[in-house]
Amino acid sequence: MYRLNVKKLGFAFGLTGALIYLGCMIVMSTAGREGTIDFFNSLLHGLDTTSIIRMDVPLWEAGLGIIQTFILGWLVGACIGAFYNAQLKIKK
């Protein structure tokens, strides 16, 4: 069986999460409040996001959010890789 590179998998998950976060930032900056609400309502199968959408997010907070999302994604990817590799050892 093939062992996963935990660092690379973590980086891939983290970068993917950061790109999704950046995509959300682009939607919010280009679509306006109503367009953003419509987009996320349709993405979340009709869940009403009107009360949780905040359009006045400072740049420093958005930057911090990207960093936090990357770190959490990296940790999730690294855990998945480590758990996968650990179960390979158990089977042998």
Coordinates of C-alpha atoms in Angstrom, one line a residue, residues 26-58:
I26 CA -14.2 37.8 -4.0
V27 CA -17.9 37.0 -4.0
M28 CA -18.5 39.4 -1.1
S29 CA -16.6 42.2 -2.7
T30 CA -18.1 41.9 -6.1
A31 CA -21.7 40.8 -5.6
G32 CA -22.8 43.2 -2.8
R33 CA -24.9 42.2 0.2
E34 CA -27.9 40.9 -1.7
G35 CA -25.9 39.0 -4.2
T36 CA -23.8 37.5 -1.4
I37 CA -26.9 36.4 0.5
D38 CA -28.4 34.9 -2.7
F39 CA -25.1 33.1 -3.4
F40 CA -24.7 31.6 0.0
N41 CA -28.4 30.8 0.4
S42 CA -28.3 28.7 -2.8
L43 CA -24.9 27.1 -1.9
L44 CA -26.3 26.1 1.5
H45 CA -29.6 24.6 0.0
G46 CA -31.8 27.5 1.1
L47 CA -30.5 28.1 4.6
D48 CA -31.1 31.7 5.2
T49 CA -27.8 33.5 5.8
T50 CA -29.3 37.0 6.0
S51 CA -28.7 37.4 9.7
I52 CA -25.1 36.1 9.7
I53 CA -23.6 37.8 6.6
R54 CA -21.4 40.7 7.7
M55 CA -20.2 42.9 4.8
D56 CA -17.9 45.3 6.8
V57 CA -15.1 42.9 7.5
P58 CA -11.8 44.8 7.9

